[in-house]
mmCIF file of C-alpha atoms in Angstrom:
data_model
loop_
_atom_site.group_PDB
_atom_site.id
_atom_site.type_symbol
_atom_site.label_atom_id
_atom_site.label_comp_id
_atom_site.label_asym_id
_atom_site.label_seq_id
_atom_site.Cartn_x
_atom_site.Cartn_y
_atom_site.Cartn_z
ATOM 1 C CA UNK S 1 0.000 0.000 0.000
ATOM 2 C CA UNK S 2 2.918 2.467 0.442
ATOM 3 C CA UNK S 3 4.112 1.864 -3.053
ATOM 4 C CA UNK S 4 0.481 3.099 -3.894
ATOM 5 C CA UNK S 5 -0.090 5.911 -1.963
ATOM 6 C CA UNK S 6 3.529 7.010 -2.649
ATOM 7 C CA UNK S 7 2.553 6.891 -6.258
ATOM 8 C CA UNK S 8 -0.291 8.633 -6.071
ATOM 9 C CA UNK S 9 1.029 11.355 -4.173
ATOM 10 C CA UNK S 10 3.914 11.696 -7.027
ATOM 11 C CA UNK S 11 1.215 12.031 -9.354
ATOM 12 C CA UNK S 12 -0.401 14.876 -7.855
ATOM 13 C CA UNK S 13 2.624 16.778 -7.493
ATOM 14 C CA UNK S 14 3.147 16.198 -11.304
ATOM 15 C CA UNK S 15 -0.339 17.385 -12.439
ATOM 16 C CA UNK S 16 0.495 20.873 -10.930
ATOM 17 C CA UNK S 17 3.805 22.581 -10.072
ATOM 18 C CA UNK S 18 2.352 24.694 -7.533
ATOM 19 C CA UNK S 19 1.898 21.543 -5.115
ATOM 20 C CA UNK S 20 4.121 21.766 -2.055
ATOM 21 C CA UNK S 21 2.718 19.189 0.185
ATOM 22 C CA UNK S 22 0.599 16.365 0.813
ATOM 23 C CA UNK S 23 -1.258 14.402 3.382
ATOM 24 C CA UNK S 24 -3.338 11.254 2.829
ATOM 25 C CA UNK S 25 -5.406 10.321 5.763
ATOM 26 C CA UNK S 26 -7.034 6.875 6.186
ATOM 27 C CA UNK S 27 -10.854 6.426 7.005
ATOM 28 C CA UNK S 28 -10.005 6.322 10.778
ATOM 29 C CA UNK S 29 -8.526 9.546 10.378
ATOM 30 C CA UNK S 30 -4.838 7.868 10.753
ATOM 31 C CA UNK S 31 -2.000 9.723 9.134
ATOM 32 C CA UNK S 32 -1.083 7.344 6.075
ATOM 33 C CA UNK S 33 1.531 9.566 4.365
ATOM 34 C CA UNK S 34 3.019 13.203 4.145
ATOM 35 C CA UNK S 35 4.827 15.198 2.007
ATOM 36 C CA UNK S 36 6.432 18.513 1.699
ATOM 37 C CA UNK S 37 7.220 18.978 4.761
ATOM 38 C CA UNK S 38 3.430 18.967 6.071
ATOM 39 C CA UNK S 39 3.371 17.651 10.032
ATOM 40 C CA UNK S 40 1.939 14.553 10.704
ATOM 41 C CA UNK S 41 -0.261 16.230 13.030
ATOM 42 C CA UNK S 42 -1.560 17.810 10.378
ATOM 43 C CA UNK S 43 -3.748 14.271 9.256
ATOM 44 C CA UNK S 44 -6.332 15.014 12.378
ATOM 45 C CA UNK S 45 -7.207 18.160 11.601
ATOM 46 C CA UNK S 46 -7.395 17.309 7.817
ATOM 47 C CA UNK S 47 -9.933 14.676 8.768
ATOM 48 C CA UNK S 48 -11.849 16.670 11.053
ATOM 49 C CA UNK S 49 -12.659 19.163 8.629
ATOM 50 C CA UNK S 50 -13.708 17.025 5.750
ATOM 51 C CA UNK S 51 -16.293 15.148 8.356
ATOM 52 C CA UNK S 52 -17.766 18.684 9.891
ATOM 53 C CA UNK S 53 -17.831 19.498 6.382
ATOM 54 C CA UNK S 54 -20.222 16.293 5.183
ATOM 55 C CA UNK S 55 -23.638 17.750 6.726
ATOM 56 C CA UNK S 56 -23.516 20.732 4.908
ATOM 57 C CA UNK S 57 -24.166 18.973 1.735
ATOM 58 C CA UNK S 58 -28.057 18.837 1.373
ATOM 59 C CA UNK S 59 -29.439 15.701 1.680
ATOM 60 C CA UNK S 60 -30.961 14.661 -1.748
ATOM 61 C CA UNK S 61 -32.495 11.021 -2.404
ATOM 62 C CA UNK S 62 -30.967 10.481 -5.911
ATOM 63 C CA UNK S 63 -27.501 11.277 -4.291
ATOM 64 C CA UNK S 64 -25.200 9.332 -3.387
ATOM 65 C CA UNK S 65 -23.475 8.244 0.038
ATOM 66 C CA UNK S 66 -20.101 8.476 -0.659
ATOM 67 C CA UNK S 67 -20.505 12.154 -2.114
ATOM 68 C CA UNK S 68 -18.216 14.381 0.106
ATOM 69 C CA UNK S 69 -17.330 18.269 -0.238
ATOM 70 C CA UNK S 70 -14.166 19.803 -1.462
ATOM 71 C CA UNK S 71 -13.152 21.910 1.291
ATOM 72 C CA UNK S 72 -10.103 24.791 0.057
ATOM 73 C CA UNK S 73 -8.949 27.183 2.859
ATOM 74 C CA UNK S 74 -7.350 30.138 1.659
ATOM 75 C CA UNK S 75 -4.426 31.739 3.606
ATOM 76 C CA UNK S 76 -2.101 34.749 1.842
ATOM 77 C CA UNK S 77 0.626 32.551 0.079
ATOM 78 C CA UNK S 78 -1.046 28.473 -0.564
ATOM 79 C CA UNK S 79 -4.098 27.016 -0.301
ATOM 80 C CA UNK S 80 -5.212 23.483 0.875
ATOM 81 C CA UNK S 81 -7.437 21.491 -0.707
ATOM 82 C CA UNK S 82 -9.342 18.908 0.976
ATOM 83 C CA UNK S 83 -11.570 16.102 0.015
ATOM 84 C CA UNK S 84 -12.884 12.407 1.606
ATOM 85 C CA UNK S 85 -13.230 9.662 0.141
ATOM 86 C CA UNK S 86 -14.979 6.220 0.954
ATOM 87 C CA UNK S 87 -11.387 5.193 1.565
ATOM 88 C CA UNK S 88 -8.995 8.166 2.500
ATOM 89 C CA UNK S 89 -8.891 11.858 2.648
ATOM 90 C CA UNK S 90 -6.711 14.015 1.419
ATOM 91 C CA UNK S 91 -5.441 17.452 1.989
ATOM 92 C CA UNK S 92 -3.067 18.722 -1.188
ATOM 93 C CA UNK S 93 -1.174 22.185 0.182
ATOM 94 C CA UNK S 94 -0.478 24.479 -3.128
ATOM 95 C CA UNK S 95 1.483 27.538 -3.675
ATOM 96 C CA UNK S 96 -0.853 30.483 -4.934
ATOM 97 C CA UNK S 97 -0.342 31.491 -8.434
ATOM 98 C CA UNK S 98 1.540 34.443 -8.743
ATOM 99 C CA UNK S 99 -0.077 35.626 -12.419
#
Protein backbone atom coordinates (compact mmCIF):
# COMPACT_ATOMS: atom_id res chain seq x y z
CA UNK A 1 0.00 0.00 0.00
CA UNK A 2 2.92 2.47 0.44
CA UNK A 3 4.11 1.86 -3.05
CA UNK A 4 0.48 3.10 -3.89
CA UNK A 5 -0.09 5.91 -1.96
CA UNK A 6 3.53 7.01 -2.65
CA UNK A 7 2.55 6.89 -6.26
CA UNK A 8 -0.29 8.63 -6.07
CA UNK A 9 1.03 11.36 -4.17
CA UNK A 10 3.91 11.70 -7.03
CA UNK A 11 1.21 12.03 -9.35
CA UNK A 12 -0.40 14.88 -7.86
CA UNK A 13 2.62 16.78 -7.49
CA UNK A 14 3.15 16.20 -11.30
CA UNK A 15 -0.34 17.39 -12.44
CA UNK A 16 0.49 20.87 -10.93
CA UNK A 17 3.80 22.58 -10.07
CA UNK A 18 2.35 24.69 -7.53
CA UNK A 19 1.90 21.54 -5.11
CA UNK A 20 4.12 21.77 -2.05
CA UNK A 21 2.72 19.19 0.19
CA UNK A 22 0.60 16.37 0.81
CA UNK A 23 -1.26 14.40 3.38
CA UNK A 24 -3.34 11.25 2.83
CA UNK A 25 -5.41 10.32 5.76
CA UNK A 26 -7.03 6.88 6.19
CA UNK A 27 -10.85 6.43 7.01
CA UNK A 28 -10.00 6.32 10.78
CA UNK A 29 -8.53 9.55 10.38
CA UNK A 30 -4.84 7.87 10.75
CA UNK A 31 -2.00 9.72 9.13
CA UNK A 32 -1.08 7.34 6.07
CA UNK A 33 1.53 9.57 4.37
CA UNK A 34 3.02 13.20 4.15
CA UNK A 35 4.83 15.20 2.01
CA UNK A 36 6.43 18.51 1.70
CA UNK A 37 7.22 18.98 4.76
CA UNK A 38 3.43 18.97 6.07
CA UNK A 39 3.37 17.65 10.03
CA UNK A 40 1.94 14.55 10.70
CA UNK A 41 -0.26 16.23 13.03
CA UNK A 42 -1.56 17.81 10.38
CA UNK A 43 -3.75 14.27 9.26
CA UNK A 44 -6.33 15.01 12.38
CA UNK A 45 -7.21 18.16 11.60
CA UNK A 46 -7.39 17.31 7.82
CA UNK A 47 -9.93 14.68 8.77
CA UNK A 48 -11.85 16.67 11.05
CA UNK A 49 -12.66 19.16 8.63
CA UNK A 50 -13.71 17.03 5.75
CA UNK A 51 -16.29 15.15 8.36
CA UNK A 52 -17.77 18.68 9.89
CA UNK A 53 -17.83 19.50 6.38
CA UNK A 54 -20.22 16.29 5.18
CA UNK A 55 -23.64 17.75 6.73
CA UNK A 56 -23.52 20.73 4.91
CA UNK A 57 -24.17 18.97 1.73
CA UNK A 58 -28.06 18.84 1.37
CA UNK A 59 -29.44 15.70 1.68
CA UNK A 60 -30.96 14.66 -1.75
CA UNK A 61 -32.49 11.02 -2.40
CA UNK A 62 -30.97 10.48 -5.91
CA UNK A 63 -27.50 11.28 -4.29
CA UNK A 64 -25.20 9.33 -3.39
CA UNK A 65 -23.48 8.24 0.04
CA UNK A 66 -20.10 8.48 -0.66
CA UNK A 67 -20.50 12.15 -2.11
CA UNK A 68 -18.22 14.38 0.11
CA UNK A 69 -17.33 18.27 -0.24
CA UNK A 70 -14.17 19.80 -1.46
CA UNK A 71 -13.15 21.91 1.29
CA UNK A 72 -10.10 24.79 0.06
CA UNK A 73 -8.95 27.18 2.86
CA UNK A 74 -7.35 30.14 1.66
CA UNK A 75 -4.43 31.74 3.61
CA UNK A 76 -2.10 34.75 1.84
CA UNK A 77 0.63 32.55 0.08
CA UNK A 78 -1.05 28.47 -0.56
CA UNK A 79 -4.10 27.02 -0.30
CA UNK A 80 -5.21 23.48 0.87
CA UNK A 81 -7.44 21.49 -0.71
CA UNK A 82 -9.34 18.91 0.98
CA UNK A 83 -11.57 16.10 0.01
CA UNK A 84 -12.88 12.41 1.61
CA UNK A 85 -13.23 9.66 0.14
CA UNK A 86 -14.98 6.22 0.95
CA UNK A 87 -11.39 5.19 1.56
CA UNK A 88 -8.99 8.17 2.50
CA UNK A 89 -8.89 11.86 2.65
CA UNK A 90 -6.71 14.01 1.42
CA UNK A 91 -5.44 17.45 1.99
CA UNK A 92 -3.07 18.72 -1.19
CA UNK A 93 -1.17 22.18 0.18
CA UNK A 94 -0.48 24.48 -3.13
CA UNK A 95 1.48 27.54 -3.68
CA UNK A 96 -0.85 30.48 -4.93
CA UNK A 97 -0.34 31.49 -8.43
CA UNK A 98 1.54 34.44 -8.74
CA UNK A 99 -0.08 35.63 -12.42
Amino acid sequence: MDAEIAKAISSIYEEDEDVVGVVVVDSSGLCLATDGGIPEEAAGVIASIAAHSEPLLPAHPTQSADISPVVQIEAESFTITIRKTPVITLGIFKNKNKN
